Coordinates of C-alpha atoms in Angstrom, one line a residue:
X1 CA 86.1 39.3 51.8
X2 CA 86.6 42.7 50.2
X3 CA 85.9 46.0 51.9
X4 CA 83.0 46.6 49.5
X5 CA 81.3 43.3 50.5
X6 CA 81.5 44.3 54.2
X7 CA 79.6 47.5 53.7
X8 CA 76.2 47.6 55.4
X9 CA 72.9 48.3 53.6
X10 CA 71.3 50.5 56.3
X11 CA 72.3 52.6 59.2
X12 CA 70.4 53.1 62.5
X13 CA 71.2 55.9 65.0
X14 CA 69.4 55.4 68.3
X15 CA 68.9 52.0 69.9
X16 CA 66.0 52.6 72.2
X17 CA 62.9 50.4 72.0
X18 CA 61.8 51.6 68.6
X19 CA 65.3 52.0 67.0
X20 CA 66.5 48.5 68.2
X21 CA 63.4 46.8 66.9
X22 CA 63.5 48.5 63.5
X23 CA 67.2 47.5 63.2
X24 CA 66.4 43.9 63.9
X25 CA 63.4 44.0 61.5
X26 CA 65.7 45.3 58.7
X27 CA 68.3 42.6 59.5
X28 CA 65.6 39.9 59.6
X29 CA 64.7 40.9 56.0
X30 CA 68.1 40.2 54.6
X31 CA 69.9 43.5 55.0
X32 CA 73.2 44.3 56.8
X33 CA 72.6 47.0 59.5
X34 CA 75.3 49.2 61.0
X35 CA 74.2 51.0 64.2
X36 CA 75.3 53.5 66.7
X37 CA 73.9 54.7 70.0
X38 CA 75.1 57.7 72.0
X39 CA 75.3 55.6 75.2
X40 CA 77.9 52.9 74.5
X41 CA 76.5 50.6 77.2
X42 CA 73.1 50.6 75.4
X43 CA 74.8 49.7 72.2
X44 CA 76.9 46.9 73.8
X45 CA 73.8 45.4 75.4
X46 CA 71.9 45.4 72.1
X47 CA 74.7 43.8 70.2
X48 CA 75.3 41.2 72.9
X49 CA 71.6 40.3 73.1
X50 CA 71.5 39.9 69.3
X51 CA 74.8 38.3 68.5
X52 CA 73.4 36.2 65.7
X53 CA 71.6 39.0 63.9
X54 CA 73.0 40.8 60.8
X55 CA 73.8 43.9 62.8
X56 CA 77.2 45.5 63.6
X57 CA 78.0 48.4 65.8
X58 CA 80.3 51.3 65.1
X59 CA 82.4 53.1 67.7
X60 CA 81.2 56.6 66.8
X61 CA 78.7 58.5 64.7
X62 CA 81.6 59.8 62.6
X63 CA 82.5 56.3 61.6
X64 CA 79.0 55.2 60.6
X65 CA 78.9 56.6 57.0
X66 CA 82.1 54.8 56.1
X67 CA 80.4 51.5 56.9
X68 CA 77.5 52.0 54.6
X69 CA 77.0 51.4 50.9
X70 CA 76.0 54.2 48.6
X71 CA 73.6 55.9 48.6
X72 CA 73.9 55.8 52.3
X73 CA 70.6 55.3 54.1
X74 CA 70.6 56.3 57.7
X75 CA 67.5 56.1 60.0
X76 CA 67.5 58.4 63.1
X77 CA 65.4 57.1 66.0
X78 CA 66.2 59.8 68.4
X79 CA 64.1 62.2 70.5
X80 CA 62.2 64.7 68.4
X81 CA 63.3 68.3 68.4
X82 CA 66.8 69.6 69.0
X83 CA 68.5 66.1 69.2
X84 CA 67.5 65.5 65.6
X85 CA 69.1 68.8 64.5
X86 CA 72.3 68.0 66.5
X87 CA 72.7 64.5 64.9
X88 CA 72.0 66.0 61.5
X89 CA 74.6 68.7 62.0
X90 CA 77.2 66.0 62.8
X91 CA 76.3 63.9 59.8
X92 CA 76.0 66.6 57.2
X93 CA 79.8 67.0 56.8
X94 CA 80.3 63.2 56.5
X95 CA 77.8 62.5 53.8
X96 CA 78.0 62.8 50.0
X97 CA 75.6 63.9 47.3
X98 CA 72.5 61.7 47.1
X99 CA 72.9 60.2 50.6
X100 CA 69.6 59.9 52.6
X101 CA 68.9 60.5 56.3
X102 CA 65.4 59.5 57.6
X103 CA 63.9 60.9 60.8
X104 CA 61.6 58.1 62.1
X105 CA 60.5 60.0 65.2
X106 CA 57.4 62.0 66.0
X107 CA 58.7 65.3 64.7
X108 CA 56.6 68.4 63.9
X109 CA 56.0 68.5 60.2
X110 CA 57.1 72.1 60.1
X111 CA 60.5 71.1 61.4
X112 CA 60.7 68.4 58.7
X113 CA 59.9 70.9 56.0
X114 CA 62.7 73.1 57.2
X115 CA 65.2 70.3 57.4
X116 CA 64.3 68.8 54.1
X117 CA 64.8 72.2 52.3
X118 CA 68.1 72.8 54.0
X119 CA 69.4 69.4 53.0
X120 CA 68.1 69.6 49.5
X121 CA 70.1 72.7 49.1
X122 CA 73.2 70.7 50.0
X123 CA 72.4 67.9 47.5
X124 CA 71.4 65.5 50.4
X125 CA 68.0 63.8 50.9
X126 CA 66.1 64.2 54.1
X127 CA 63.0 62.0 54.7
X128 CA 60.5 62.5 57.5
X129 CA 58.9 59.2 58.1
X130 CA 55.9 58.5 60.4
X131 CA 56.1 55.0 62.1
X132 CA 53.0 53.5 63.6
X133 CA 52.6 50.2 65.4
X134 CA 54.6 50.6 68.6
X135 CA 57.4 48.3 69.6
X136 CA 55.7 45.2 68.2
X137 CA 55.1 46.9 64.9
X138 CA 58.6 48.2 64.7
X139 CA 59.9 44.6 65.2
X140 CA 57.7 42.7 63.0
X141 CA 56.1 45.1 60.5
X142 CA 55.0 48.7 61.1
X143 CA 52.9 51.1 59.0
X144 CA 55.4 53.5 57.4
X145 CA 54.6 57.1 56.2
X146 CA 57.7 58.5 54.5
X147 CA 57.8 62.0 52.9
X148 CA 60.6 63.6 51.0
X149 CA 61.7 63.4 47.3
X150 CA 60.6 60.6 45.0
X151 CA 64.2 59.9 44.3
X152 CA 64.9 59.3 48.0
X153 CA 61.8 57.0 48.2
X154 CA 63.0 55.0 45.2
X155 CA 66.3 54.3 47.0
X156 CA 64.5 53.4 50.3
X157 CA 61.6 51.3 48.9
X158 CA 63.5 48.0 48.6
X159 CA 64.1 48.1 52.3
X160 CA 60.9 49.8 53.5
X161 CA 58.6 47.6 51.5
X162 CA 60.3 44.5 53.1
X163 CA 60.0 45.7 56.7
X164 CA 56.5 47.2 56.6
X165 CA 53.5 45.3 57.6
X166 CA 51.4 43.7 54.8
X167 CA 47.7 43.6 54.3
X168 CA 45.6 42.1 51.5
X169 CA 46.2 45.5 49.8
X170 CA 50.0 45.2 49.8
X171 CA 52.9 46.6 51.9
X172 CA 51.8 49.2 54.4
X173 CA 54.2 51.9 53.1
X174 CA 53.9 54.5 50.3
X175 CA 55.6 57.7 49.2
X176 CA 53.2 60.0 51.0
X177 CA 54.4 63.2 49.4
X178 CA 57.2 65.8 49.4
X179 CA 59.0 67.4 52.4
X180 CA 56.8 67.2 55.6
X181 CA 53.9 65.2 54.1
X182 CA 54.9 61.9 55.9
X183 CA 55.2 63.5 59.3
X184 CA 52.0 65.4 58.8
X185 CA 50.0 62.3 58.0
X186 CA 51.5 60.7 61.1
X187 CA 50.5 63.7 63.2
X188 CA 46.9 63.4 61.9
X189 CA 47.1 59.6 62.5
X190 CA 47.8 60.4 66.2
X191 CA 45.0 63.0 66.3
X192 CA 42.5 60.4 65.1
X193 CA 44.1 57.9 67.6
X194 CA 43.3 60.4 70.4
X195 CA 39.7 60.6 69.3
X196 CA 39.3 56.9 68.9
X197 CA 40.8 56.1 72.3
X198 CA 38.6 58.7 74.0
X199 CA 35.5 57.3 72.3
X200 CA 36.4 53.9 73.7
X201 CA 36.9 55.5 77.2
X202 CA 33.5 57.3 76.9
X203 CA 31.8 54.0 75.9
X204 CA 33.4 52.3 78.9
X205 CA 32.2 55.0 81.2
X206 CA 28.7 55.0 79.8
X207 CA 28.5 51.2 80.2
X208 CA 29.9 51.5 83.7
X209 CA 27.9 54.4 85.1
X210 CA 24.9 54.2 82.9
X211 CA 24.4 50.4 82.8
X212 CA 26.4 49.2 85.8
X213 CA 28.6 46.9 83.7
X214 CA 31.8 46.0 85.4
X215 CA 35.1 45.5 83.6
X216 CA 34.9 41.7 83.2
X217 CA 31.5 42.0 81.5
X218 CA 32.7 44.8 79.4
X219 CA 35.8 42.8 78.4
X220 CA 33.5 40.1 77.0
X221 CA 31.3 42.8 75.2
X222 CA 34.3 44.5 73.6
X223 CA 35.7 41.2 72.5
X224 CA 32.4 40.3 70.8
X225 CA 32.2 43.7 69.2
X226 CA 35.8 43.2 67.8
X227 CA 34.4 40.3 65.7
X228 CA 32.2 42.7 63.7
X229 CA 32.3 46.2 62.1
X230 CA 34.1 47.6 65.1
X231 CA 37.0 45.2 64.6
X232 CA 40.3 47.1 65.2
X233 CA 43.5 47.0 67.2
X234 CA 42.2 49.5 69.7
X235 CA 39.0 47.6 70.4
X236 CA 41.1 44.5 70.8
X237 CA 43.4 46.2 73.3
X238 CA 40.4 47.6 75.2
X239 CA 38.9 44.1 75.6
X240 CA 42.3 42.7 76.7
X241 CA 43.0 45.4 79.3
X242 CA 39.5 45.2 80.8
X243 CA 40.0 41.5 81.4
X244 CA 43.2 41.7 83.4
X245 CA 43.0 41.5 87.1
X246 CA 45.3 43.2 89.7
X247 CA 47.5 40.5 91.3
X248 CA 47.4 42.3 94.6
X249 CA 43.7 42.9 95.0
X250 CA 42.0 40.7 92.4
X251 CA 40.1 43.8 91.3
X252 CA 40.1 44.6 87.5
X253 CA 43.5 46.2 87.0
X254 CA 42.0 49.1 85.0
X255 CA 40.0 50.1 88.1
X256 CA 43.3 50.5 90.1
X257 CA 44.7 53.0 87.6
X258 CA 44.6 56.8 88.4
X259 CA 42.2 58.4 85.9
X260 CA 44.7 60.9 84.5
X261 CA 45.9 60.3 81.0
X262 CA 49.2 61.6 79.7
X263 CA 50.0 63.0 76.3
X264 CA 53.2 63.6 74.2
X265 CA 51.7 66.5 72.2
X266 CA 51.0 65.0 68.8
X267 CA 47.2 65.1 69.3
X268 CA 47.6 68.8 70.2
X269 CA 49.7 69.3 67.1
X270 CA 46.9 68.0 65.0
X271 CA 44.4 70.4 66.5
X272 CA 46.9 73.3 66.3
X273 CA 47.6 72.6 62.6
X274 CA 43.8 72.6 61.9
X275 CA 43.1 75.7 63.9
X276 CA 45.9 77.7 62.2
X277 CA 44.2 76.9 58.8
X278 CA 40.6 77.4 59.9
X279 CA 39.7 73.7 59.6
X280 CA 37.3 72.1 62.1
X281 CA 38.3 68.9 63.8
X282 CA 36.0 68.9 66.8
X283 CA 36.4 65.2 67.7
X284 CA 40.1 65.5 68.0
X285 CA 39.9 68.9 69.8
X286 CA 37.5 67.3 72.3
X287 CA 39.8 64.3 72.8
X288 CA 42.7 66.6 73.6
X289 CA 40.5 68.6 76.1
X290 CA 39.4 65.4 77.7
X291 CA 43.0 64.4 78.5
X292 CA 43.7 67.9 79.8
X293 CA 40.7 67.7 82.1
X294 CA 41.7 64.2 83.3
X295 CA 45.1 65.7 84.4
X296 CA 43.2 68.2 86.6
X297 CA 42.4 65.4 89.1
X298 CA 42.8 67.4 92.4
X299 CA 40.4 70.1 91.2
X300 CA 37.9 67.5 90.0
X301 CA 37.9 65.8 93.3
X302 CA 37.1 69.1 95.1
X303 CA 34.4 69.9 92.6
X304 CA 32.9 66.4 92.9
X305 CA 32.1 67.3 96.6
X306 CA 30.4 70.6 95.7
X307 CA 28.7 70.3 92.3
X308 CA 25.6 68.2 92.1
X309 CA 24.6 65.8 89.3
X310 CA 21.9 63.3 88.4
X311 CA 21.4 60.2 90.5
X312 CA 19.7 57.2 89.1
X313 CA 19.8 53.4 89.2
X314 CA 21.7 51.7 86.4
X315 CA 19.6 50.9 83.3
X316 CA 19.0 47.4 82.2
X317 CA 21.7 46.2 79.7
X318 CA 19.7 44.1 77.3
X319 CA 21.0 43.1 73.9
X320 CA 19.0 45.8 72.1
X321 CA 20.3 48.6 74.3
X322 CA 23.9 47.4 74.0
X323 CA 23.5 47.3 70.3
X324 CA 22.6 51.0 70.1
X325 CA 25.8 51.7 72.2
X326 CA 27.7 49.7 69.7
X327 CA 26.2 51.6 66.8
X328 CA 26.8 54.9 68.5
X329 CA 30.5 54.1 68.8
X330 CA 30.7 53.0 65.2
X331 CA 29.0 56.2 64.0
X332 CA 31.3 58.4 66.1
X333 CA 34.4 56.5 64.9
X334 CA 33.4 57.1 61.2
X335 CA 32.9 60.8 61.8
X336 CA 36.3 61.1 63.7
X337 CA 38.1 59.4 60.8
X338 CA 36.3 61.6 58.3
X339 CA 37.5 64.7 60.0
X340 CA 41.1 63.4 60.0
X341 CA 41.1 62.5 56.3
X342 CA 39.5 65.8 55.4
X343 CA 42.3 67.6 57.3
X344 CA 44.9 65.7 55.4
X345 CA 43.3 66.5 52.1
X346 CA 42.9 70.2 52.8
X347 CA 46.4 70.7 54.1
X348 CA 47.8 68.6 51.2
X349 CA 45.9 70.9 48.7
X350 CA 47.3 74.0 50.5
X351 CA 50.9 72.8 50.4
X352 CA 50.6 71.1 47.0
X353 CA 51.7 67.7 48.5
X354 CA 49.4 65.5 46.4
X355 CA 48.6 63.1 49.2
X356 CA 46.2 60.4 48.2
X357 CA 43.6 59.6 50.8
X358 CA 43.1 56.1 49.5
X359 CA 46.8 55.4 49.9
X360 CA 46.7 56.6 53.5
X361 CA 43.8 54.3 54.2
X362 CA 45.6 51.4 52.5
X363 CA 48.9 51.8 54.5
X364 CA 47.0 52.0 57.8
X365 CA 45.3 48.7 57.3
X366 CA 48.0 46.6 59.0
X367 CA 50.8 47.1 61.5
X368 CA 49.2 50.4 62.6
X369 CA 47.6 51.5 65.9
X370 CA 44.6 52.7 63.8
X371 CA 44.3 49.4 61.9
X372 CA 40.6 48.7 61.7
X373 CA 38.0 47.0 59.5
X374 CA 36.6 50.4 58.8
X375 CA 39.6 51.3 56.7
X376 CA 38.5 48.8 54.0
X377 CA 35.3 50.9 53.6
X378 CA 37.3 54.1 53.6
X379 CA 39.6 52.8 50.9
X380 CA 36.6 51.8 48.9
X381 CA 35.1 55.3 49.1
X382 CA 38.4 56.8 47.9
X383 CA 38.5 54.3 45.0
X384 CA 35.0 55.5 44.1
X385 CA 35.9 59.2 44.5
X386 CA 39.7 59.7 44.7
X387 CA 39.4 63.5 44.9
X388 CA 36.7 63.7 47.7
X389 CA 37.4 66.0 50.6
X390 CA 35.0 64.1 52.8
X391 CA 34.6 60.4 52.4
X392 CA 31.5 60.5 54.6
X393 CA 29.7 61.9 51.5
X394 CA 30.6 58.9 49.4
X395 CA 28.8 55.5 49.3
X396 CA 28.5 53.5 51.5
X397 CA 28.9 56.1 54.2
X398 CA 25.7 58.2 53.8
X399 CA 23.6 55.1 54.1
X400 CA 25.7 53.8 57.0
X401 CA 25.4 57.1 58.9
X402 CA 21.6 57.3 58.3
X403 CA 21.4 53.9 60.0
X404 CA 23.9 54.6 62.8
X405 CA 23.5 58.2 63.8
X406 CA 20.1 57.7 65.5
X407 CA 21.9 55.4 67.9
X408 CA 24.5 58.1 68.5
X409 CA 21.7 60.6 69.4
X410 CA 20.2 58.1 71.8
X411 CA 23.5 57.3 73.4
X412 CA 24.2 61.0 74.0
X413 CA 20.8 61.6 75.4
X414 CA 21.3 58.7 77.9
X415 CA 24.8 59.9 78.8
X416 CA 23.5 63.4 79.5
X417 CA 20.6 62.0 81.6
X418 CA 23.1 60.0 83.6
X419 CA 25.6 62.9 83.9
X420 CA 28.3 60.9 82.1
X421 CA 30.6 63.2 80.1
X422 CA 30.9 62.1 76.5
X423 CA 32.7 65.0 74.8
X424 CA 33.9 63.2 71.6
X425 CA 30.6 61.5 71.1
X426 CA 29.0 65.0 71.3
X427 CA 31.6 66.7 69.1
X428 CA 31.3 64.0 66.5
X429 CA 27.5 64.4 66.3
X430 CA 27.7 68.2 66.2
X431 CA 30.1 68.0 63.3
X432 CA 27.8 65.7 61.5
X433 CA 24.8 67.9 62.1
X434 CA 26.8 71.0 61.0
X435 CA 28.1 69.6 57.7
X436 CA 24.6 68.3 56.8
X437 CA 23.0 71.8 57.5
X438 CA 22.7 74.0 54.4
X439 CA 22.1 76.9 56.7
X440 CA 23.7 77.5 60.1
X441 CA 23.0 80.2 62.7
X442 CA 26.2 82.2 62.0
X443 CA 24.1 84.7 60.1
X444 CA 23.2 86.0 63.6
X445 CA 26.9 85.9 64.6
X446 CA 27.8 88.0 61.5
X447 CA 25.0 90.4 62.3
X448 CA 26.3 90.8 65.9
X449 CA 29.8 91.4 64.6
X450 CA 28.5 94.1 62.3
X451 CA 26.4 95.7 65.1
X452 CA 29.2 96.1 67.6
X453 CA 32.3 96.2 65.3
X454 CA 31.2 97.2 61.8
X455 CA 32.7 94.0 60.4
X456 CA 30.2 93.9 57.5
X457 CA 28.3 91.0 56.0
X458 CA 27.0 89.5 52.8
X459 CA 23.3 89.4 51.9
X460 CA 21.9 86.2 50.4
X461 CA 20.7 88.2 47.5
X462 CA 24.0 90.1 47.0
X463 CA 26.7 87.4 47.3
X464 CA 30.3 88.7 47.1
X465 CA 29.3 92.2 48.1
X466 CA 30.2 93.4 51.7
X467 CA 27.5 95.7 53.2
X468 CA 26.8 97.2 56.6
X469 CA 23.5 97.9 58.3
X470 CA 22.2 100.4 60.8
X471 CA 21.3 98.1 63.8
X472 CA 20.0 100.9 66.0
X473 CA 16.3 100.7 67.0

């Protein structure tokens, strides 16, 4: 066998859970994979456990490029931040014009823009690629969100389209856009994920405290809901975890878990990117706040002994009542997704990325943490109005929301009566009521600003002209 025939098609740096699973996915799809991990023991264990796979190890990072066919395609699955820059610095001197390095971690899109520009100046390609689907998706088909140059995507497409999940709309991968577009879409994906998970947690809490439904009954309810319009990976997971019992106590395992949720920062990045650009994403902001409040457990325990709240018996959980909770969850989910897609469009316009909302919806339909039946309707809305900034304004959503939002109002009223915090439900409804209001009360805000700070204002009969008033009595 010649040296040329022994060259691998794809390189992977980093053999943690995600990196090892992607490497095996690529190998399963007929490509030779060369891999390297900083800890040689991890690499040896991976190769030993997968002796029959089309994967080979290299002794050092320096030797990896020599084992790859041109253009070299190398996926980094290392910790975001400085480790990415360090590996890139080591690789830069070893690569040749046209070679491609892909960052498959959860990197900040601003870092990806910087790295892509630096490598473009050297004649090298850098691709920031969002990967969704967790370990299972990485192994058997994730949703992939690569940014970077069209030339780089063309060289990667034969592999990425093979390893990506597939739906009835095709492989769940697309060229999202230039430089940081892929990582930005993944960041917003995670922001929506925060909101969706918090909505499910708020629904669970309302059903538990408002209606007295235990975890086993809720598991059955969520499983039934997952057979209809709410069908999604996250609803499926919710039903599953609510059904599991603790082997030590026989209690529902979820009830034995400390109510303090962790976060890795990507939801916060979404909110920060929106705030820096003056774009409202209240559902995602509320979800981030909810995780922060959950982490303040000791303070909450003290406050629970001091601050009073409503006391009432659980309400009857008849089918009609549970249906309005279902409809409230569906309405709030639509509104959270709408905020996320609007953020993607507005930032894409600002940075001239040309991201297509319909393509984002399409590649999230399978292999993705956000995969949901709702995405079919979102995709249909973008097919009807590709340039819309807000799919909630495109059929069928105005009609859907007219039917569902009354249930959201009712659920919120019930939650407030019972003293159950539902911040993302509330933020979603407030966003809906704000965007449907032709006139908001910020005329008073602007008058106040002019009264104490001479900031000026526009009159409704003199648009475009800044004026001041004498507010003294």
